[in-house]
Coordinates of C-alpha atoms in Angstrom, one line a residue:
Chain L
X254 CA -1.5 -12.4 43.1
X255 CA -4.7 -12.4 40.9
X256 CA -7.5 -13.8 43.0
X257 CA -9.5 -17.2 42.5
X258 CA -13.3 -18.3 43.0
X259 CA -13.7 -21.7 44.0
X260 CA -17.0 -23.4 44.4
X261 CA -18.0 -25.2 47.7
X262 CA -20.4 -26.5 50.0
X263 CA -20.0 -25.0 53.1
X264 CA -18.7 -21.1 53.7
X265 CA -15.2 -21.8 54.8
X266 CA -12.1 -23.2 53.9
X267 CA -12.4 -26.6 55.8
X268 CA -15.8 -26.6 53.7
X269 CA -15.8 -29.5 50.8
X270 CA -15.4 -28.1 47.7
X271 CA -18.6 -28.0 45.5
X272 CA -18.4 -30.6 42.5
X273 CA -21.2 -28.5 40.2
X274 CA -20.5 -25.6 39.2
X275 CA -23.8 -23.7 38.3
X276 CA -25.3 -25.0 41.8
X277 CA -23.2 -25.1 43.7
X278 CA -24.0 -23.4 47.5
X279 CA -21.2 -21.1 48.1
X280 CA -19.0 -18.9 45.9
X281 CA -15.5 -18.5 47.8
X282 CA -13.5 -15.7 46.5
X283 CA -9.7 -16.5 47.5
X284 CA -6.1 -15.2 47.6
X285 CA -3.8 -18.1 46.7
X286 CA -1.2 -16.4 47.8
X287 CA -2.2 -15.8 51.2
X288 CA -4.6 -18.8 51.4
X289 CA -7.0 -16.8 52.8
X290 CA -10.7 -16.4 52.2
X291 CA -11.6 -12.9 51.3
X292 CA -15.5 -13.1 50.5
X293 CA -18.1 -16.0 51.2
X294 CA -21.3 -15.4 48.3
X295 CA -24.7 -17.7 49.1
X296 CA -25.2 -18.5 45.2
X297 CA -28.6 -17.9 44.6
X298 CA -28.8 -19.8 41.7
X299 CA -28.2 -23.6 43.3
X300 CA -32.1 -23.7 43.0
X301 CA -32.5 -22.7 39.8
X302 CA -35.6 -24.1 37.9
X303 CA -32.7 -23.7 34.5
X304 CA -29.8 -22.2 33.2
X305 CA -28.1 -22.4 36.8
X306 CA -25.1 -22.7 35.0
X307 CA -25.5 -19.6 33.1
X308 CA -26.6 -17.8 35.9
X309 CA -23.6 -18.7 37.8
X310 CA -21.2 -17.7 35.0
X311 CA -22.7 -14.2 35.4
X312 CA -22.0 -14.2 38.7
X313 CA -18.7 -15.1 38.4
X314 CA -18.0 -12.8 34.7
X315 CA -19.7 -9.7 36.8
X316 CA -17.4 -9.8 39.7
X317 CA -14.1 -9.4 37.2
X318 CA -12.5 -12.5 38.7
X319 CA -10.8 -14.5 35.7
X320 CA -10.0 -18.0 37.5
X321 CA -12.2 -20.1 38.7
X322 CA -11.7 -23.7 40.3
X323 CA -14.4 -26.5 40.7
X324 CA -15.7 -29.8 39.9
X325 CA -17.5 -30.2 36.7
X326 CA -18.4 -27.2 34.3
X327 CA -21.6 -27.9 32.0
X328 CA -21.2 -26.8 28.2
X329 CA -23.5 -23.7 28.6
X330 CA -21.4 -22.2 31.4
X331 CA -18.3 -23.7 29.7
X332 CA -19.4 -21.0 26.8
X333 CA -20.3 -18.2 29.2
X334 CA -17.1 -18.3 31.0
X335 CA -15.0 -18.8 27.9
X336 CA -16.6 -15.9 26.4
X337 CA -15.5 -14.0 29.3
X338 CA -11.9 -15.1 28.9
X339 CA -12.3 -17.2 32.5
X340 CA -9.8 -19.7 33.1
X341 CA -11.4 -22.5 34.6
X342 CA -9.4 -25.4 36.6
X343 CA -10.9 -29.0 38.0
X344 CA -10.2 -30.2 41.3
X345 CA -10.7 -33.6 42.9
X346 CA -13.1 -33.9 45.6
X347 CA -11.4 -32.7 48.6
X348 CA -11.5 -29.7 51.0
X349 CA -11.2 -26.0 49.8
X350 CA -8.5 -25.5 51.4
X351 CA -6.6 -28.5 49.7
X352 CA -7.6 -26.8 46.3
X353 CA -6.3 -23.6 47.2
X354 CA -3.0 -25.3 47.7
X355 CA -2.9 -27.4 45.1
X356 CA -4.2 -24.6 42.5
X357 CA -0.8 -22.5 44.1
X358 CA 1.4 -25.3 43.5
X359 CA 0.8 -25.0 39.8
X360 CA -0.7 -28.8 40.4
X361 CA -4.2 -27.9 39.1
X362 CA -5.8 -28.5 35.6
X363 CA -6.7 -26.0 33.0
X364 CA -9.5 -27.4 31.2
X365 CA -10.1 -26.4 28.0
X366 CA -13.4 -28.9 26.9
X367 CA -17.0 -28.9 29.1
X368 CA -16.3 -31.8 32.0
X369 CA -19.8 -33.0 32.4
X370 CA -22.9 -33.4 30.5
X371 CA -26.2 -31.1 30.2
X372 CA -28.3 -31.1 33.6
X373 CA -25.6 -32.9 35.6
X374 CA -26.5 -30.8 38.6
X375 CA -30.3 -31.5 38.5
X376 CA -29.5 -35.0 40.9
X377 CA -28.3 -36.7 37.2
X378 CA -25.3 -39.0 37.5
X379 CA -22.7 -38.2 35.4
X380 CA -22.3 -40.5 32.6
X381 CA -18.9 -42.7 32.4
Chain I
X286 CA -65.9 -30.5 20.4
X287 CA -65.7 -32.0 23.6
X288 CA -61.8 -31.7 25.2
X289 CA -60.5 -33.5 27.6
X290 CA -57.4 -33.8 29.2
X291 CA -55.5 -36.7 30.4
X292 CA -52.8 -36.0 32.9
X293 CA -51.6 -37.1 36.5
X294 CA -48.8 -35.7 37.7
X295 CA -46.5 -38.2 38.2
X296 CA -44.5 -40.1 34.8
X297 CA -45.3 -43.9 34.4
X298 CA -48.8 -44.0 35.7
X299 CA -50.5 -45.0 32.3
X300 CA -51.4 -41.6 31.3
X301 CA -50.8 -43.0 27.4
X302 CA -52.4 -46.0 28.0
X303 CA -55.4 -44.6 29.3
X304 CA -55.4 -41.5 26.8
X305 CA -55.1 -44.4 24.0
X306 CA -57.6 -46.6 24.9
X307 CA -60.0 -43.6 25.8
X308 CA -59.8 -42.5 22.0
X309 CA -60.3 -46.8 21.5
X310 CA -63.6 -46.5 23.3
X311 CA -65.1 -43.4 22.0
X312 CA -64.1 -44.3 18.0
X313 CA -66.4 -47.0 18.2
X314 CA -69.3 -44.3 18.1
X315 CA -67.7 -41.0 17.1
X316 CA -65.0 -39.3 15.7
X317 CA -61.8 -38.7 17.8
X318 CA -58.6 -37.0 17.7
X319 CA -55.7 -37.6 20.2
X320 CA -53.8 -35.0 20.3
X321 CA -49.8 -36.0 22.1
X322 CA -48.8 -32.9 23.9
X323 CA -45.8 -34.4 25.4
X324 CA -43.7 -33.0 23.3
X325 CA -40.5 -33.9 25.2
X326 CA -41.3 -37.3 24.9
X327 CA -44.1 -38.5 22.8
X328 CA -45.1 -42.1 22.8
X329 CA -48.8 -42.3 22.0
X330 CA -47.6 -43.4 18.1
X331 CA -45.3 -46.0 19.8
X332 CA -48.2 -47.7 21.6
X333 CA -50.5 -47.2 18.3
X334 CA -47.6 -49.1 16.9
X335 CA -46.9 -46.3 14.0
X336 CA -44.1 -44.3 13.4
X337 CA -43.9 -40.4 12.8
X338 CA -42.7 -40.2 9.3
X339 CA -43.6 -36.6 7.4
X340 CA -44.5 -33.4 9.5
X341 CA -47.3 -31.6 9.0
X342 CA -45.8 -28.3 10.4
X343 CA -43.1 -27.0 12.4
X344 CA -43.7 -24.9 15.5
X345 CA -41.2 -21.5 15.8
X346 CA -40.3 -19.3 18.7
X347 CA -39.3 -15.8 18.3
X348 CA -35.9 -15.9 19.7
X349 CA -34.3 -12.5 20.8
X350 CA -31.1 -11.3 18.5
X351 CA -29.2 -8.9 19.4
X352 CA -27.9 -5.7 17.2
X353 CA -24.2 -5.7 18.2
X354 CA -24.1 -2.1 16.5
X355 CA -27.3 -0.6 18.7
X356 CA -26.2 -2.3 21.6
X357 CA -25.1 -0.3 24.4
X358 CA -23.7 -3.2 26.7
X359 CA -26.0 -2.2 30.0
X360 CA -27.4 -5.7 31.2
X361 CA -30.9 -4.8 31.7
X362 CA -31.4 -7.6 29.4
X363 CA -29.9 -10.2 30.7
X364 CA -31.7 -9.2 34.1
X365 CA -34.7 -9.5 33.1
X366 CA -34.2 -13.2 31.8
X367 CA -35.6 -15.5 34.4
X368 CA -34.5 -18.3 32.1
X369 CA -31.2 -17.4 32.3
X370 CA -31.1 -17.5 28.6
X371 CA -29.1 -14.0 27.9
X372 CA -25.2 -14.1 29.6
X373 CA -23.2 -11.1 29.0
X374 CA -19.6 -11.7 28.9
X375 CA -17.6 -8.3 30.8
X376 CA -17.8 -5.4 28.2
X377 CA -19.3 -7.0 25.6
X378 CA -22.7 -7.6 23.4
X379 CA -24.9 -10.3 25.2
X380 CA -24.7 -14.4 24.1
X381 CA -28.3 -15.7 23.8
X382 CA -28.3 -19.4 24.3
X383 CA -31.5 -20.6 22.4
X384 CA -31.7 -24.1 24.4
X385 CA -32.9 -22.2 26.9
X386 CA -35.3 -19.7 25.6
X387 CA -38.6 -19.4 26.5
X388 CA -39.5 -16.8 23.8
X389 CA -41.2 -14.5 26.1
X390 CA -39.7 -11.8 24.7
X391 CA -39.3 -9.7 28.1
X392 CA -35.9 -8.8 26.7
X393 CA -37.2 -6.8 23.5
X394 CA -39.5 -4.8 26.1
X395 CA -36.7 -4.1 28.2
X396 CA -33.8 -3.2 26.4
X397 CA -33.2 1.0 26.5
X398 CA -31.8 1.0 22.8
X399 CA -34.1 -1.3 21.0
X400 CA -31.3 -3.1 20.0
X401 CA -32.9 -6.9 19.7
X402 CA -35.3 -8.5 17.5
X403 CA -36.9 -11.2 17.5
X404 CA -36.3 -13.9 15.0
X405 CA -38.1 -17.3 13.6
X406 CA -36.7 -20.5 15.5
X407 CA -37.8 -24.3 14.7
X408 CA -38.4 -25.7 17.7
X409 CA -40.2 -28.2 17.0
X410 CA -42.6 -30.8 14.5
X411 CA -46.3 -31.6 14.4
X412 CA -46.8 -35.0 12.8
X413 CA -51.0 -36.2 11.7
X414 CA -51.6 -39.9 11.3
X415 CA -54.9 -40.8 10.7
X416 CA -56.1 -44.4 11.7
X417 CA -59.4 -44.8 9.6
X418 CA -61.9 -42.0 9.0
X419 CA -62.6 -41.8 13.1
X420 CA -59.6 -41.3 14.8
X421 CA -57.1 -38.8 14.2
X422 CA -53.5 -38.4 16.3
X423 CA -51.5 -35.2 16.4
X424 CA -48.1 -35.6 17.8
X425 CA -45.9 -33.2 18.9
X426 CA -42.6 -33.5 19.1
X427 CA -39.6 -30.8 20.5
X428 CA -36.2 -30.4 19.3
X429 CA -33.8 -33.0 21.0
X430 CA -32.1 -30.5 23.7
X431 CA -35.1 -27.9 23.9
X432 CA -35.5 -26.9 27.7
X433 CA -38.1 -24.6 27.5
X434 CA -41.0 -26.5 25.5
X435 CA -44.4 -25.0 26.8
X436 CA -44.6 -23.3 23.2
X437 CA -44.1 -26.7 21.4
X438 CA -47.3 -27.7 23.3
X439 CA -49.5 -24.6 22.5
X440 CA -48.5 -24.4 18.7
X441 CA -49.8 -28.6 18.6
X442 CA -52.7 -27.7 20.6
X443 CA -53.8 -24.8 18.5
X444 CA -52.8 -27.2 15.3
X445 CA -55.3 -29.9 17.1
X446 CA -58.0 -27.9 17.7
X447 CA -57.7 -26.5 13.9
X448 CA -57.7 -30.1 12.7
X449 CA -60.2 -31.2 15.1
X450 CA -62.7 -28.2 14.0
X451 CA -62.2 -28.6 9.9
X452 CA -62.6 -32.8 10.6
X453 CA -65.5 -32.1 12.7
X454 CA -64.4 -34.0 15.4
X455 CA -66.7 -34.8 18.4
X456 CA -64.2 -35.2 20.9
X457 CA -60.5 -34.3 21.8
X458 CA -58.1 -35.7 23.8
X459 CA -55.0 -33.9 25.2
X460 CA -52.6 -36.5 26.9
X461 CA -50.1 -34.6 28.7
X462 CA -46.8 -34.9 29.9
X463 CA -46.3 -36.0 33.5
X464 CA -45.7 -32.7 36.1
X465 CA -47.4 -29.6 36.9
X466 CA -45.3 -27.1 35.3
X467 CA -46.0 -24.6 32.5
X468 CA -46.2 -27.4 29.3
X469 CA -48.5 -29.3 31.3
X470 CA -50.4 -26.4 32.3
X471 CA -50.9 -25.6 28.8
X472 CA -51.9 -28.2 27.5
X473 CA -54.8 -28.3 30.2
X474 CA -56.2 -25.3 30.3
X475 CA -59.5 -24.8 28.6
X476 CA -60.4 -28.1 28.8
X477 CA -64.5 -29.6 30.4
X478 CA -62.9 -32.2 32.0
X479 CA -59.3 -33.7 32.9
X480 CA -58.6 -37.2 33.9
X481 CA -56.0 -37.8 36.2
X482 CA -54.6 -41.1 36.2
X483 CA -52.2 -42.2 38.7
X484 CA -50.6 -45.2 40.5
X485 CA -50.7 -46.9 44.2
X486 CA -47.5 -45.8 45.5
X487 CA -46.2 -42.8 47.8
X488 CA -44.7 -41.3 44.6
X489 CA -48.5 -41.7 42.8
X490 CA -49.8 -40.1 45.8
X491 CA -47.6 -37.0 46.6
X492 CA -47.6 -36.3 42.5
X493 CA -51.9 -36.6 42.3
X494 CA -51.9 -34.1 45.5
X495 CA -49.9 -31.6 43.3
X496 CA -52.1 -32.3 39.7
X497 CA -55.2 -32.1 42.1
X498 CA -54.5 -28.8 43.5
X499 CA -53.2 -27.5 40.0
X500 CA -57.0 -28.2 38.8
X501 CA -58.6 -26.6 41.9
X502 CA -56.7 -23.4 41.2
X503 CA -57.3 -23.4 37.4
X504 CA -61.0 -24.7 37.7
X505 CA -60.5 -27.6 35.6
X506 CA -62.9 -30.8 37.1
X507 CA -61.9 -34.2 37.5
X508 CA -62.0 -37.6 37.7
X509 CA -59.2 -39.9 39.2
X510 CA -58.3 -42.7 37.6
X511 CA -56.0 -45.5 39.8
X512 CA -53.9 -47.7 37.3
X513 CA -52.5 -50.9 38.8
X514 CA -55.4 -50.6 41.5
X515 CA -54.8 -54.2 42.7
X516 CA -51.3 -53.4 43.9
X517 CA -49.9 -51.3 46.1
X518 CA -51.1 -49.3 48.5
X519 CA -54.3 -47.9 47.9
X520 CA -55.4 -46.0 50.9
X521 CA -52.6 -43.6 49.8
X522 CA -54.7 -42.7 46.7
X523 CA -58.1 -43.3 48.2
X524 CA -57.0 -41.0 51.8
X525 CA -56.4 -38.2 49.5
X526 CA -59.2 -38.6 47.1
X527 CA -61.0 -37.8 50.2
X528 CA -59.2 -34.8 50.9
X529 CA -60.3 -32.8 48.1
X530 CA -63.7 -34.1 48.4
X531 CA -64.3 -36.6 46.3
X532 CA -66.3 -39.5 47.1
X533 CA -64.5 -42.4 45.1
X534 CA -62.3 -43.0 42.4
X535 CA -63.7 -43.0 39.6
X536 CA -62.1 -46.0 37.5
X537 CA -59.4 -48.5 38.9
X538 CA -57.5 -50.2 36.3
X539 CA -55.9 -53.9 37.2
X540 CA -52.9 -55.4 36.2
X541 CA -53.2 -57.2 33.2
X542 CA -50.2 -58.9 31.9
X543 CA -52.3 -58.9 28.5
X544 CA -52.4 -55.1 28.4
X545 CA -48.5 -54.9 29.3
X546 CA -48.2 -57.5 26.5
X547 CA -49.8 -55.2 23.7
X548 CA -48.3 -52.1 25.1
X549 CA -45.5 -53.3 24.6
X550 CA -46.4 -54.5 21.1
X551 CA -47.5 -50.9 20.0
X552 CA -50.6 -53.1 19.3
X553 CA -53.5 -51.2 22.0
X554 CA -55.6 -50.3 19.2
X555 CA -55.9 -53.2 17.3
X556 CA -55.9 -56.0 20.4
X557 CA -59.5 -56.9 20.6
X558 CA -58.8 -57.8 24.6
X559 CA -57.8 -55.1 25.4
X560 CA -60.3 -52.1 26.0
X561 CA -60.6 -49.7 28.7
X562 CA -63.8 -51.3 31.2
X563 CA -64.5 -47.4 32.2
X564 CA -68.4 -47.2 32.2
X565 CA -68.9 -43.9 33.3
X566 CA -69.6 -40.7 31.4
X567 CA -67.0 -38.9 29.2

């Protein structure tokens, strides 16, 4: 089974899952078939001055992995990862390991529209 | 042409106010143009209670574009972006996401094949009101979503100085946005003199301790003033006017419901009460 990069806080799979995409602190490549964690990536770009977002879609488009679960996806990296035919799926705050199962289960998401407004990451509340 | 810069660091500290009733002070005797360099956010025709109606100009960026034909798919432009402004979807020509643009043009340099121009971008408008024959404002003003606006501030300023030079203007005033980062710094360098205004609170203090050692590196002097002096905690500002060694403040502003009153009014120019009490020399 293809493999799936889901965005969290910690480096594990008991880690909470990262709500923000573009900086978010760890990239966690995953088998959802297995449930294991394959690779733990420090993303670089949770500091970002701007474009974190973009930055993180490159990441993501460079290492030829086409699904993608997390939180809220901004409408720049909502291009960048469209344009790179990435399928991207929203989970509810929870633990990665959770996601993982829920994303095998078939109970995840697809979204198909930007989830959250420019700059959410930058400490800005989303808006209801 | 004198040119002086009003800044601060720190947003909501009075660094319109001041910058408005600085150019209210010096009219009296000379002539004056206030040029609004925060372009994210201008507001110095709001408290001169006018609105922006016709540009004058509109400030461009080169932004990159890329020749899908001459383009050979390697990356190294999208490397080189530290804005993050170039994304290269797997196998394909690069997606250039003008928002963030800086128009640094790093990526022409780089690219192996030549493949990417620059091309013409509005980013922005520069408005001219003139109130009378001695005071002049210039307002910037950056497209709604722009992230990367230090160009914005360095096409009004150049437009400033050009009006400011043909009007034969005496002095200039730059009032800044809040922060220490690149449209700020623009706007500030070159200048005799900046005045950094600030507030009585931790957030005043920690944001004045960056501004002040921005200055120091760039060579700019200064004086401090304190706005809402009378509350607060003042030792914060007055502990670290120390530090860089500085004797005293040099203005402290009051509370005065009256100035809130015309602020609020867009009415600081025209309010005979309210005037800035700064004695000192310009």
């Amino acid at each position: 089974m293809e493999k799936v990069i889901i965005t969290a806080q910690g480096d594990s799979l008991d880690s909470e899952l990262d709500p923000h995409f573009g900086r978010c602190k760890f990239i966690l490549v995953c088998n959802p078939e297995t449930k294991e964690l394959e690779k733990a990536i420090t993303n670089v770009n949770a500091t970002a001055q701007g474009g974190a977002g973009v930055s993180t879609a490159q990441t993501v488009a460079d290492m030829g992995i086409s699904k993608i679960i997390t939180g809220n996806i901004g409408p720049k990296a909502y291009e960048a990862l469209t344009a790179s035919g990435v399928e991207i799926y929203v989970a509810e705050p929870g633990k990665v390991s959770d996601a993982l199962e829920k994303f095998g289960n078939g109970e995840l998401k697809k979204v198909d529209d930007a989830s959250a407004p420019m700059h959410t990451g930058l400490g800005m509340k989303k808006s209801e | 042409m004198k040119k002086i810069a009003v800044t601060g660091g720190k947003g909501g500290t009075g660094k319109s106010t001041v910058s408005v009733l600085l150019a209210k002070k010096l009219m009296a005797s000379q002539k004056v143009l206030l040029a609004d360099l925060d372009t994210e956010c201008p507001n110095d025709h709001l408290l001169t209670g006018i609105s922006l109606e016709k540009p004058i100009k509109e400030t461009l960026s080169k932004l990159p574009e890329i020749d899908t034909a001459k383009c050979q798919k390697c990356g190294e432009c999208v490397k080189s972006c530290t804005s993050n402004a170039l994304f290269m979807p797997p196998g394909k020509t690069p997606i250039v996401l003008p928002d963030l643009c800086s128009a640094c043009q790093t990526c022409l340099d780089v690219c192996p094949h030549q493949a990417i121009t620059a091309k013409d971008n509005v980013t922005g408008k520069i408005y001219r009101h003139d109130f009378g024959k001695n005071l002049i404002l210039v307002t910037g003003q950056a497209r709604a979503r722009l992230i990367e606006t230090a160009s914005v501030v360095r096409q009004t300023k150049e437009t400033a100085l050009e009006i400011g030079r043909k009007e034969k203007v005496d002095t200039i005033i730059f009032d800044t946005a809040a922060g220490t980062h690149c449209p700020v710094v623009v706007a500030i360098m070159g200048v005799e003199k900046a005045i950094a205004v600030t507030e009585p609170t931790p957030m005043g203090a920690h944001d004045l301790d960056l501004i002040l050692q921005l200055l120091e590196k760039i060579e700019v002097p200064c004086d401090i003033f304190l706005n809402q002096a009378d509350l607060g905690k003042k030792d914060l500002i007055t502990d670290l006017v120390k530090k860089f060694g500085k004797q005293k403040l040099s203005h402290e502003i009051k509370h005065s419901t009256k100035l809130a009153k015309a602020y609020s009014r867009g009415d600081l120019l025209n309010d005979p009460e309210v005037n800035l009490q700064y004695d000192g020399k310009i």
